[in-house]
Short mmCIF file of C-alpha atoms in Angstrom, two decimals:
data_model
loop_
_atom_site.label_atom_id
_atom_site.label_comp_id
_atom_site.label_asym_id
_atom_site.label_seq_id
_atom_site.Cartn_x
_atom_site.Cartn_y
_atom_site.Cartn_z
CA UNK A 641 -4.18 18.50 -3.63
CA UNK A 642 -2.98 16.10 -6.18
CA UNK A 643 -1.15 13.05 -4.97
CA UNK A 644 0.57 10.16 -7.04
CA UNK A 645 1.01 6.98 -5.51
CA UNK A 646 3.42 4.65 -7.55
CA UNK A 647 4.44 0.99 -7.73
CA UNK A 648 7.41 1.59 -9.90
CA UNK A 649 8.76 -0.76 -12.38
CA UNK A 650 11.38 -3.32 -11.73
CA UNK A 651 13.25 -6.08 -13.88
CA UNK A 652 10.44 -5.60 -16.40
CA UNK A 653 12.45 -7.59 -18.93
CA UNK A 654 12.00 -10.82 -16.78
CA UNK A 655 8.41 -10.56 -16.11
CA UNK A 656 6.11 -8.63 -13.63
CA UNK A 657 7.70 -8.04 -10.09
CA UNK A 658 5.33 -8.68 -7.18
CA UNK A 659 6.73 -5.86 -4.90
CA UNK A 660 3.84 -6.37 -1.93
CA UNK A 661 4.53 -10.00 -1.77
CA UNK A 662 5.99 -11.19 1.73
CA UNK A 663 8.71 -12.44 -0.27
CA UNK A 664 9.12 -9.92 -3.16
CA UNK A 665 10.22 -11.50 -6.46
CA UNK A 666 9.13 -12.44 -10.05
CA UNK A 667 7.73 -15.88 -9.62
CA UNK A 668 7.60 -18.96 -11.92
CA UNK A 669 3.85 -19.09 -11.12
CA UNK A 670 3.44 -15.63 -12.53
CA UNK A 671 2.14 -14.48 -8.93
CA UNK A 672 1.37 -10.70 -8.82
CA UNK A 673 0.07 -9.09 -5.60
CA UNK A 674 -2.29 -6.05 -5.60
CA UNK A 675 -0.02 -2.87 -4.62
CA UNK A 676 -2.41 -3.32 -1.47
CA UNK A 677 -0.73 -0.75 0.92
CA UNK A 678 -0.93 2.05 -1.85
CA UNK A 679 -4.42 1.12 -2.44
CA UNK A 680 -5.58 1.41 1.18
CA UNK A 681 -3.54 4.79 1.27
CA UNK A 682 -5.40 5.95 -2.06
CA UNK A 683 -8.85 5.17 -0.66
CA UNK A 684 -7.96 6.86 2.53
CA UNK A 685 -6.45 10.22 0.98
CA UNK A 686 -9.42 10.33 -1.46
CA UNK A 687 -11.85 10.01 1.63
CA UNK A 688 -10.37 13.03 2.94
CA UNK A 689 -10.54 15.08 -0.25
CA UNK A 690 -7.45 14.82 -2.12
CA UNK A 691 -7.03 13.77 -5.88
CA UNK A 692 -5.10 10.59 -6.25
CA UNK A 693 -3.46 8.85 -8.99
CA UNK A 694 -2.38 5.33 -8.47
CA UNK A 695 -0.15 3.97 -10.94
CA UNK A 696 1.04 -0.08 -10.80
CA UNK A 697 4.00 0.02 -13.25
CA UNK A 698 4.59 -3.52 -12.66
CA UNK A 699 1.15 -4.71 -13.45
CA UNK A 700 0.91 -2.54 -16.65
CA UNK A 701 4.40 -3.42 -17.59
CA UNK A 702 5.32 0.20 -18.26
CA UNK A 703 8.86 1.49 -17.74
CA UNK A 704 10.29 4.33 -15.90
CA UNK A 705 9.80 6.80 -18.65
CA UNK A 706 6.09 5.91 -19.23
CA UNK A 707 5.46 6.13 -15.55
CA UNK A 708 7.32 9.47 -15.34
CA UNK A 709 5.06 10.48 -18.29
CA UNK A 710 1.71 9.66 -16.34
CA UNK A 711 3.03 11.78 -13.18
CA UNK A 712 4.13 14.68 -15.57
CA UNK A 713 0.63 14.75 -16.92
CA UNK A 714 -1.11 14.51 -13.43
CA UNK A 715 1.04 17.34 -11.96
CA UNK A 716 0.96 16.17 -8.39
CA UNK A 717 2.45 18.20 -5.44
CA UNK A 718 3.33 14.84 -3.55
CA UNK A 719 4.69 11.77 -5.21
CA UNK A 720 4.84 8.58 -2.95
CA UNK A 721 7.03 5.51 -4.23
CA UNK A 722 6.66 2.01 -2.90
CA UNK A 723 9.60 -0.02 -2.28
CA UNK A 724 11.05 -3.30 -1.44
CA UNK A 725 14.43 -4.69 -0.38
CA UNK A 726 15.15 -6.54 -3.55
CA UNK A 727 14.48 -3.45 -5.61
CA UNK A 728 15.55 -0.78 -3.29
CA UNK A 729 18.44 0.83 -5.38
CA UNK A 730 16.15 0.93 -8.39
CA UNK A 731 13.10 2.33 -6.37
CA UNK A 732 15.42 5.16 -5.04
CA UNK A 733 16.49 5.80 -8.78
CA UNK A 734 12.87 5.79 -9.80
CA UNK A 735 11.87 8.26 -7.04
CA UNK A 736 14.79 10.77 -8.17
CA UNK A 737 13.60 10.40 -11.73
CA UNK A 738 9.78 11.39 -10.54
CA UNK A 739 11.15 14.19 -8.60
CA UNK A 740 12.50 15.79 -11.89
CA UNK A 741 8.88 16.13 -13.30
CA UNK A 742 7.78 19.56 -13.88
CA UNK A 743 5.65 19.98 -10.96
CA UNK A 744 8.51 19.28 -8.74
CA UNK A 745 6.71 17.23 -6.18
CA UNK A 746 7.87 16.21 -2.54
CA UNK A 747 8.99 12.74 -3.13
CA UNK A 748 8.22 10.15 -0.39
CA UNK A 749 9.19 6.59 -0.11
CA UNK A 750 7.26 3.81 1.69
CA UNK A 751 7.74 0.41 2.55
CA UNK A 752 9.26 -2.28 4.62
CA UNK A 753 12.94 -1.51 3.87
CA UNK A 754 12.83 2.29 4.35
CA UNK A 755 10.86 1.89 7.57
CA UNK A 756 13.60 -0.36 8.68
CA UNK A 757 16.53 1.59 7.54
CA UNK A 758 15.50 5.20 6.96
CA UNK A 759 18.56 7.10 7.48
CA UNK A 760 20.35 4.70 5.09
CA UNK A 761 17.82 4.83 2.42
CA UNK A 762 17.89 8.75 2.47
CA UNK A 763 21.50 8.81 1.93
CA UNK A 764 21.05 6.95 -1.35
CA UNK A 765 19.69 9.86 -3.25
CA UNK A 766 19.34 13.54 -2.42
CA UNK A 767 15.88 13.72 -4.50
CA UNK A 768 14.36 11.51 -1.83
CA UNK A 769 12.78 14.38 0.25
CA UNK A 770 10.83 12.15 2.95
CA UNK A 771 10.20 8.44 4.26
CA UNK A 772 6.81 7.43 5.85
CA UNK A 773 7.81 4.88 8.13
CA UNK A 774 5.56 1.74 8.96
CA UNK A 775 1.71 2.12 8.37
CA UNK A 776 1.50 5.43 6.41
CA UNK A 777 -2.21 6.30 5.57
CA UNK A 778 -2.56 8.77 8.27
CA UNK A 779 1.02 9.85 7.81
CA UNK A 780 0.52 10.89 4.23
CA UNK A 781 -2.62 12.69 4.99
CA UNK A 782 -0.88 14.77 7.46
CA UNK A 783 2.08 15.21 5.10
CA UNK A 784 -0.44 16.46 2.42
CA UNK A 785 -1.98 18.73 4.87
CA UNK A 786 1.52 20.28 5.90
CA UNK A 787 2.50 20.69 2.23
CA UNK A 788 -0.84 22.57 1.47
CA UNK A 789 -0.47 24.93 4.35
CA UNK A 790 3.40 25.29 3.91
CA UNK A 791 4.17 24.07 7.63
CA UNK A 792 7.50 22.59 8.77
CA UNK A 793 7.24 18.63 8.56
CA UNK A 794 8.17 18.45 12.26
CA UNK A 795 4.63 18.05 13.31
CA UNK A 796 4.11 15.17 11.01
CA UNK A 797 4.80 11.77 13.29
CA UNK A 798 6.31 8.60 11.73
CA UNK A 799 8.53 10.29 9.06
CA UNK A 800 12.30 11.09 8.14
CA UNK A 801 12.80 14.42 6.11
CA UNK A 802 15.56 16.74 5.09
CA UNK A 803 15.82 20.14 6.80
CA UNK A 804 18.80 22.32 6.33
CA UNK A 805 20.91 19.53 4.95
CA UNK A 806 20.19 17.17 8.04
CA UNK A 807 17.89 14.44 8.31
CA UNK A 808 15.34 14.66 11.01
CA UNK A 809 13.36 11.59 12.42
CA UNK A 810 9.96 12.68 14.14
CA UNK A 811 8.63 9.99 16.66
CA UNK A 812 6.84 6.99 15.56
CA UNK A 813 3.33 7.20 14.65
CA UNK A 814 0.73 5.05 16.67
CA UNK A 815 -0.93 2.25 15.00
CA UNK A 816 -4.43 2.79 13.33
CA UNK A 817 -6.97 1.33 15.60
CA UNK A 818 -10.11 2.16 13.82
CA UNK A 819 -9.94 0.15 10.48
CA UNK A 820 -13.61 0.42 9.58
CA UNK A 821 -12.66 4.12 9.09
CA UNK A 822 -11.19 2.99 5.50
CA UNK A 823 -12.83 2.81 2.31
CA UNK A 824 -13.32 -0.77 0.88
CA UNK A 825 -9.77 -1.51 -0.80
CA UNK A 826 -11.81 -3.23 -3.36
CA UNK A 827 -13.64 0.12 -4.32
CA UNK A 828 -10.06 1.41 -5.05
CA UNK A 829 -9.19 -1.81 -7.15
CA UNK A 830 -12.32 -0.93 -9.17
CA UNK A 831 -11.48 2.56 -9.72
CA UNK A 832 -7.90 2.62 -10.26
CA UNK A 833 -6.80 -0.97 -11.31
CA UNK A 834 -7.55 -4.13 -13.38
CA UNK A 835 -8.25 -7.07 -11.10
CA UNK A 836 -7.31 -9.22 -14.19
CA UNK A 837 -3.90 -8.11 -14.02
CA UNK A 838 -3.15 -9.85 -10.74
CA UNK A 839 -2.67 -13.51 -9.91
CA UNK A 840 -2.12 -15.74 -6.82
CA UNK A 841 -1.65 -19.33 -7.59
CA UNK A 842 -3.77 -20.40 -4.38
CA UNK A 843 -6.64 -18.86 -5.58
CA UNK A 844 -9.02 -18.90 -8.60
CA UNK A 845 -8.33 -16.39 -11.04
CA UNK A 846 -9.19 -13.49 -10.89
CA UNK A 847 -8.99 -12.90 -7.30
CA UNK A 848 -9.22 -9.76 -5.05
CA UNK A 849 -7.02 -9.36 -2.18
CA UNK A 850 -8.16 -7.65 0.73
CA UNK A 851 -7.08 -7.24 4.74
CA UNK A 852 -9.55 -7.83 7.73
CA UNK A 853 -7.06 -6.67 10.17
CA UNK A 854 -3.48 -5.57 10.58
CA UNK A 855 -0.58 -6.82 12.81
CA UNK A 856 0.04 -10.32 14.28
CA UNK A 857 0.39 -11.29 17.98
CA UNK A 858 3.06 -13.87 17.03
CA UNK A 859 6.80 -12.99 16.97
CA UNK A 860 8.12 -15.20 14.30
CA UNK A 861 11.58 -13.83 13.36
CA UNK A 862 11.44 -14.46 9.62
CA UNK A 863 8.07 -12.46 9.14
CA UNK A 864 8.67 -9.04 7.67
CA UNK A 865 5.33 -7.21 8.02
CA UNK A 866 4.62 -7.41 11.81
CA UNK A 867 8.30 -6.48 12.66
CA UNK A 868 8.74 -3.54 10.29
CA UNK A 869 5.28 -2.32 9.55
CA UNK A 870 2.05 -3.50 11.48
CA UNK A 871 3.43 -4.21 14.93
CA UNK A 872 2.27 -7.34 17.22
CA UNK A 873 -0.97 -6.16 18.08
CA UNK A 874 -3.84 -7.75 15.95
CA UNK A 875 -6.20 -4.94 15.17
CA UNK A 876 -9.63 -5.93 13.46
CA UNK A 877 -12.05 -4.68 11.14
CA UNK A 878 -15.67 -5.55 12.30
CA UNK A 879 -17.03 -8.88 10.95
CA UNK A 880 -19.83 -6.91 9.24
CA UNK A 881 -17.40 -4.53 7.67
CA UNK A 882 -15.45 -7.62 6.06
CA UNK A 883 -18.73 -9.39 5.08
CA UNK A 884 -19.87 -6.01 3.56
CA UNK A 885 -16.72 -6.03 1.11
CA UNK A 886 -17.49 -9.51 0.35
CA UNK A 887 -20.95 -8.26 -0.86
CA UNK A 888 -19.31 -5.55 -2.81
CA UNK A 889 -17.00 -7.67 -4.68
CA UNK A 890 -19.78 -9.97 -5.31
CA UNK A 891 -21.98 -6.98 -6.76
CA UNK A 892 -19.25 -4.69 -8.47
CA UNK A 893 -16.45 -6.96 -9.39
CA UNK A 894 -18.55 -9.92 -10.69
CA UNK A 895 -15.68 -11.50 -12.66
CA UNK A 896 -13.69 -11.97 -9.42
CA UNK A 897 -13.90 -15.74 -8.55
CA UNK A 898 -11.86 -15.66 -5.29
CA UNK A 899 -11.19 -13.50 -2.27
CA UNK A 900 -7.68 -13.70 -0.69
CA UNK A 901 -7.45 -12.49 2.99
CA UNK A 902 -4.02 -11.18 3.20
CA UNK A 903 -3.82 -10.60 7.20
CA UNK A 904 -0.70 -11.78 8.88
CA UNK A 905 -2.57 -14.44 10.91
CA UNK A 906 -6.52 -14.27 10.11
CA UNK A 907 -7.12 -17.03 12.12
CA UNK A 908 -5.42 -15.23 15.45
CA UNK A 909 -9.12 -14.69 16.70
CA UNK A 910 -10.93 -17.85 16.04
CA UNK A 911 -14.34 -16.40 17.42
CA UNK A 912 -14.33 -13.66 14.91
CA UNK A 913 -13.45 -16.14 12.07
CA UNK A 914 -16.46 -18.02 13.01
CA UNK A 915 -18.64 -14.71 13.06
CA UNK A 916 -17.46 -13.77 9.54
CA UNK A 917 -18.14 -17.16 8.18
CA UNK A 918 -21.79 -17.33 9.64
CA UNK A 919 -22.39 -13.78 8.25
CA UNK A 920 -21.19 -14.90 4.69
CA UNK A 921 -23.57 -17.97 5.23
CA UNK A 922 -26.45 -15.77 6.39
CA UNK A 923 -26.03 -13.29 3.49
CA UNK A 924 -25.75 -16.28 0.96
CA UNK A 925 -22.19 -15.36 0.01
CA UNK A 926 -20.71 -18.97 0.90
CA UNK A 927 -19.99 -19.82 -3.00
#
């Protein structure tokens, strides 16, 4: 089926909004994160046979009307809208607008804010059909399968949805353990995005942003992702998988001059960091 994954516009008159940043903002430095979680979900859904449209309205500097036109032309059955706390009211409004496109898609919100406050967010707009809480890659896959088979969504774990005027919450989904099962996110970047659109002041431009693991064993009270999204168990890609991605970037995205690792705490497992570094040296990827 057709699935649209949307990073919606916000405050375009002031610059490009970096929704996936740990502190979402329009920054003086011009920082703009990739829509990294949408990108991972995009690769996962495509791997399982779905046709996916990934639109980063913030990077492309397109407004809601132009975003809706892209969705309209694609004709999806499921639209997934990313969110953040600073932009949540506008994100919900965007979701409502996309619901009114001609394919009448089911509209699902994702992100840290609706994961933390799902019932409150569902109450903000009747056109929001569903929320996929926390990590949502497998959740979206099961939701798509339920839509295709016309099944009740009660069997899909990790969501809130509407049924007979009530908001139903299914049990939390277990965190994904096999991260090597995901396609390389840099493959998604090459197919769907322009790496030149993204910027991080701590890296040489242009850069690619990847994850080598999810979760964090620490419990810092200020850190949003472990608390609302990935949990406190650090789940790891194999060192070989990580270095395979560096090789892919060097070969297929030669304009990329740096790779940012966006793990919550990459150095939590120091032996693995050494293994990755040694493999980078062994494969001639240290520059």
